[in-house]
Short mmCIF file of C-alpha atoms in Angstrom, two decimals:
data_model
loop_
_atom_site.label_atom_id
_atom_site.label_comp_id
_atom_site.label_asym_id
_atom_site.label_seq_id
_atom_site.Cartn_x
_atom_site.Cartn_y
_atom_site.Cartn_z
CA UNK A 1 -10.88 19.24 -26.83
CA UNK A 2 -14.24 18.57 -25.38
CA UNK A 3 -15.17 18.77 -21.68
CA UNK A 4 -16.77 15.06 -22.82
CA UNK A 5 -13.08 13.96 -23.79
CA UNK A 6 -11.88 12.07 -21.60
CA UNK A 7 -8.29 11.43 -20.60
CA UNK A 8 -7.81 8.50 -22.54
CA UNK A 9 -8.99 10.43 -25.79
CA UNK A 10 -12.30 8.80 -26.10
CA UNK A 11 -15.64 10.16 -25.23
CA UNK A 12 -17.29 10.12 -22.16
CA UNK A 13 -20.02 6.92 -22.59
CA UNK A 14 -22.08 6.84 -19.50
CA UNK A 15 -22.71 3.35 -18.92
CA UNK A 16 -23.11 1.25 -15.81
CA UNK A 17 -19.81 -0.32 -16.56
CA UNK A 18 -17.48 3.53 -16.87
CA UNK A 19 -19.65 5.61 -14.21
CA UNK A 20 -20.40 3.15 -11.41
CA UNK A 21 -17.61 2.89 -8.32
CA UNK A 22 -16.14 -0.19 -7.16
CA UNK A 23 -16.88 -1.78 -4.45
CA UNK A 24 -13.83 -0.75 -2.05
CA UNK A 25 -14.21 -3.21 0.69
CA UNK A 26 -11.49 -4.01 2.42
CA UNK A 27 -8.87 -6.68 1.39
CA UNK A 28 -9.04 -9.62 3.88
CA UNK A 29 -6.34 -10.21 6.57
CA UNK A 30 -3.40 -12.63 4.71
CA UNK A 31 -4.26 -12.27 1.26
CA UNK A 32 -1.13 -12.61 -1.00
CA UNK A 33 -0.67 -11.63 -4.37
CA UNK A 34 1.81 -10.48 -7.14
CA UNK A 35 1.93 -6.93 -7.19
CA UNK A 36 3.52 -4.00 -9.28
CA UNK A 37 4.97 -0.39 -7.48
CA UNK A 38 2.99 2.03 -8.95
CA UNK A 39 4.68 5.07 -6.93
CA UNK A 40 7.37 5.29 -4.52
CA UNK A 41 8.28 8.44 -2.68
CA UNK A 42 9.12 10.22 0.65
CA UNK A 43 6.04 11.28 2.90
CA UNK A 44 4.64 12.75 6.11
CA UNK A 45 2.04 11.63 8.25
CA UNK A 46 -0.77 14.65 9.44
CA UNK A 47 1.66 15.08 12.44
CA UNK A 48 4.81 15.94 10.12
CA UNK A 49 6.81 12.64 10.76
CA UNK A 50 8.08 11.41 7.47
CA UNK A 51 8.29 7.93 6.17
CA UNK A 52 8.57 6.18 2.94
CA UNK A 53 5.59 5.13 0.89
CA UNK A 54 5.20 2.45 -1.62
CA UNK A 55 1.48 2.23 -3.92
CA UNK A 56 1.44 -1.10 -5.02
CA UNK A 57 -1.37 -2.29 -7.87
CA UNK A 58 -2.29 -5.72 -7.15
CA UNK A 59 -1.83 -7.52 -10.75
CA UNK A 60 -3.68 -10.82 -9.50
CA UNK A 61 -6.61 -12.40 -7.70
CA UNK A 62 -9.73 -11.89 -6.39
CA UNK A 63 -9.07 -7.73 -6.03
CA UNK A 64 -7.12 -7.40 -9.18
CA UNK A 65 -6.60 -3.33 -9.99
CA UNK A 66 -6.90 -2.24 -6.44
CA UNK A 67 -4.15 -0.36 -4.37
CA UNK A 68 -2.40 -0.84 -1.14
CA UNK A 69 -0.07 1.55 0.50
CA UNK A 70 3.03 0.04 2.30
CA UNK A 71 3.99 2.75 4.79
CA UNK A 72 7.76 2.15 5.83
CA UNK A 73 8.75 3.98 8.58
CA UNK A 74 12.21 3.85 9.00
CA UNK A 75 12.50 7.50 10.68
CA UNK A 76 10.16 6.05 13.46
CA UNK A 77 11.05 7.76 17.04
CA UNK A 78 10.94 4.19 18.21
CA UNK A 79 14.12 1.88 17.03
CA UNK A 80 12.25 -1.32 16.99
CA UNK A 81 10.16 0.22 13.99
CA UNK A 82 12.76 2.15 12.21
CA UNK A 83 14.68 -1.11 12.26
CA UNK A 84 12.23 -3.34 10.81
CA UNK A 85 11.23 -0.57 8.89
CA UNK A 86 15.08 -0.27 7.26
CA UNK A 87 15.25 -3.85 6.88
CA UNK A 88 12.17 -3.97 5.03
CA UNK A 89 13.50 -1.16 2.95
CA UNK A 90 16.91 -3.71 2.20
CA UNK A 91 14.98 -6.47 1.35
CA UNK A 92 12.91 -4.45 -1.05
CA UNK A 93 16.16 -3.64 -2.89
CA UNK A 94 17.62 -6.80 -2.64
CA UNK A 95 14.24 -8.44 -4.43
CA UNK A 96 14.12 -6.27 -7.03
CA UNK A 97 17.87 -6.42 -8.03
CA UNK A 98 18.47 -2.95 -6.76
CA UNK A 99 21.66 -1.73 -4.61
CA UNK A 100 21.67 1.84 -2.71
CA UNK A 101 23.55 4.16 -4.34
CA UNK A 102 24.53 5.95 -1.11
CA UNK A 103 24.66 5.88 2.64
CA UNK A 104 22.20 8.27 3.00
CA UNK A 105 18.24 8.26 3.58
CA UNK A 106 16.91 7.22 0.12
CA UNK A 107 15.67 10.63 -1.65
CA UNK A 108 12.66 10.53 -4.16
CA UNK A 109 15.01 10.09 -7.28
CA UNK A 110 16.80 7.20 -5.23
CA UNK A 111 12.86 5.53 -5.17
CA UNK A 112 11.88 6.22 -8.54
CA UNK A 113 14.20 2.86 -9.52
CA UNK A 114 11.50 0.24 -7.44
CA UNK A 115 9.00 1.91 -10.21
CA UNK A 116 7.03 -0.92 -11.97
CA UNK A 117 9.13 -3.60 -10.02
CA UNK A 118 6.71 -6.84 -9.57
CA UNK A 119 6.93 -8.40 -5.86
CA UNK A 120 4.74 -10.55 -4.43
CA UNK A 121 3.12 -9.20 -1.16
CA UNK A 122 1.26 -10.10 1.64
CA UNK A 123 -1.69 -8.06 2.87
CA UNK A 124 -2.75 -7.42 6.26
CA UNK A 125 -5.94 -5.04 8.21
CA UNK A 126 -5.87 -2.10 10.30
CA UNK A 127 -8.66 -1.28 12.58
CA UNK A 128 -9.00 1.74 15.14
CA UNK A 129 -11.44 3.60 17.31
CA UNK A 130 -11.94 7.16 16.32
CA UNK A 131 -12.14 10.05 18.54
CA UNK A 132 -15.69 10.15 17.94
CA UNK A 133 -16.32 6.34 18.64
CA UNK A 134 -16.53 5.44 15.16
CA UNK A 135 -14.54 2.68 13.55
CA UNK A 136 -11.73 3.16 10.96
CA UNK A 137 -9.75 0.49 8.70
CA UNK A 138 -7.88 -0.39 5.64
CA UNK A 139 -4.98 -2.42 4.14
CA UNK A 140 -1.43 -2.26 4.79
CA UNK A 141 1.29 -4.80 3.23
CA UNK A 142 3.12 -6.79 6.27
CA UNK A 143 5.31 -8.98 3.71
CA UNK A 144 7.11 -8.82 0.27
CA UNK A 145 8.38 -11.89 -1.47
CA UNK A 146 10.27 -12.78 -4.69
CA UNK A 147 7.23 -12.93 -7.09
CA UNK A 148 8.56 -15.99 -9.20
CA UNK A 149 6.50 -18.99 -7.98
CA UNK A 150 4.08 -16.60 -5.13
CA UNK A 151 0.87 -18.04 -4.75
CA UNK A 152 -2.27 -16.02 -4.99
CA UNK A 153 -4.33 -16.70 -1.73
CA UNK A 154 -7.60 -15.17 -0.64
CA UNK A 155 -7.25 -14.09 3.20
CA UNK A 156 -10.18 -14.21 5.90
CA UNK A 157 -11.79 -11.20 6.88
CA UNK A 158 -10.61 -9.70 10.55
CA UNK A 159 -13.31 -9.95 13.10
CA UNK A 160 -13.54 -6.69 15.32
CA UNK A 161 -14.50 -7.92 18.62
CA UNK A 162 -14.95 -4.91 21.16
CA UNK A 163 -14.35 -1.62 21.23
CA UNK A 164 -13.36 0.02 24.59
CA UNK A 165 -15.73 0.02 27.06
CA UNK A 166 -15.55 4.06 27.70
CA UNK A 167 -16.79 4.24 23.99
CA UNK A 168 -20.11 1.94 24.65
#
């Protein structure tokens, strides 16, 4: 196989269209769309503390293709988290027709069943000062619904207002 083979078998072209990347700006604050779980697994943040992750592919609208991680932290130190987090994690089953199959903490192999399951989801922004005074964001989902009948909406862009005053 050629280096210029590329993974789906076909050669490398190098046209605008196969070489250029995407525009990844971010998805505006209450967009909803029907969505597809492309991975689901157990995870850690950078300090160690695990929680569950869920990719989901966006099958509709405006940012068709593109990717949002739904972090779901139901080992949270703080209760109010881990329970929201765990009743997320219920309704997730309950949407997609699953049922735990134990009474444990779902392992990998217990996730691997929400694999290509369509939900519709809403999507929400993250934004945070960085040590250095620089601004961060991105995407989480805040909501997952049945996807029968979901409506595809375009959300409005968060407005960052300030930052703290010790970082002026």
């Amino acid at each position: 196989m050629s280096f210029w083979t590329l993974s789906n078998n076909e050669l490398a072209k190098g046209d605008e269209a196969s070489s250029h990347v995407a525009s990844f700006k971010i998805i505006p604050d209450g967009t909803c769309a029907i969505a597809t779980i492309k991975e689901f697994v157990n995870d850690k943040d950078k300090q160690g503390n695990p929680f569950l992750k869920a990719v989901y592919k966006l099958a509709d609208g405006e940012f068709k293709n593109r990717e949002v991680v739904h972090k779901i932290k139901c080992f949270d130190a703080k209760a109010s988290i881990a329970d929201r987090s765990i009743n997320m994690l219920k309704r997730i089953y309950d949407l997609t027709g699953q049922k735990p199959t134990h009474k444990d903490a779902p392992k990998d192999s217990d996730l691997m069943v929400f694999k290509g399951k369509i939900l519709g989801v809403k999507i929400a922004e993250w934004n945070m000062v960085n040590n250095d005074g620089t601004m961060s964001e991105g995407n989480y989902i805040s909501e997952v619904h049945h996807a029968a009948g979901f409506e595809c909406v375009t959300g409005v862009k968060s407005e960052v207002v300030g930052r703290p005053s010790h970082l002026e």
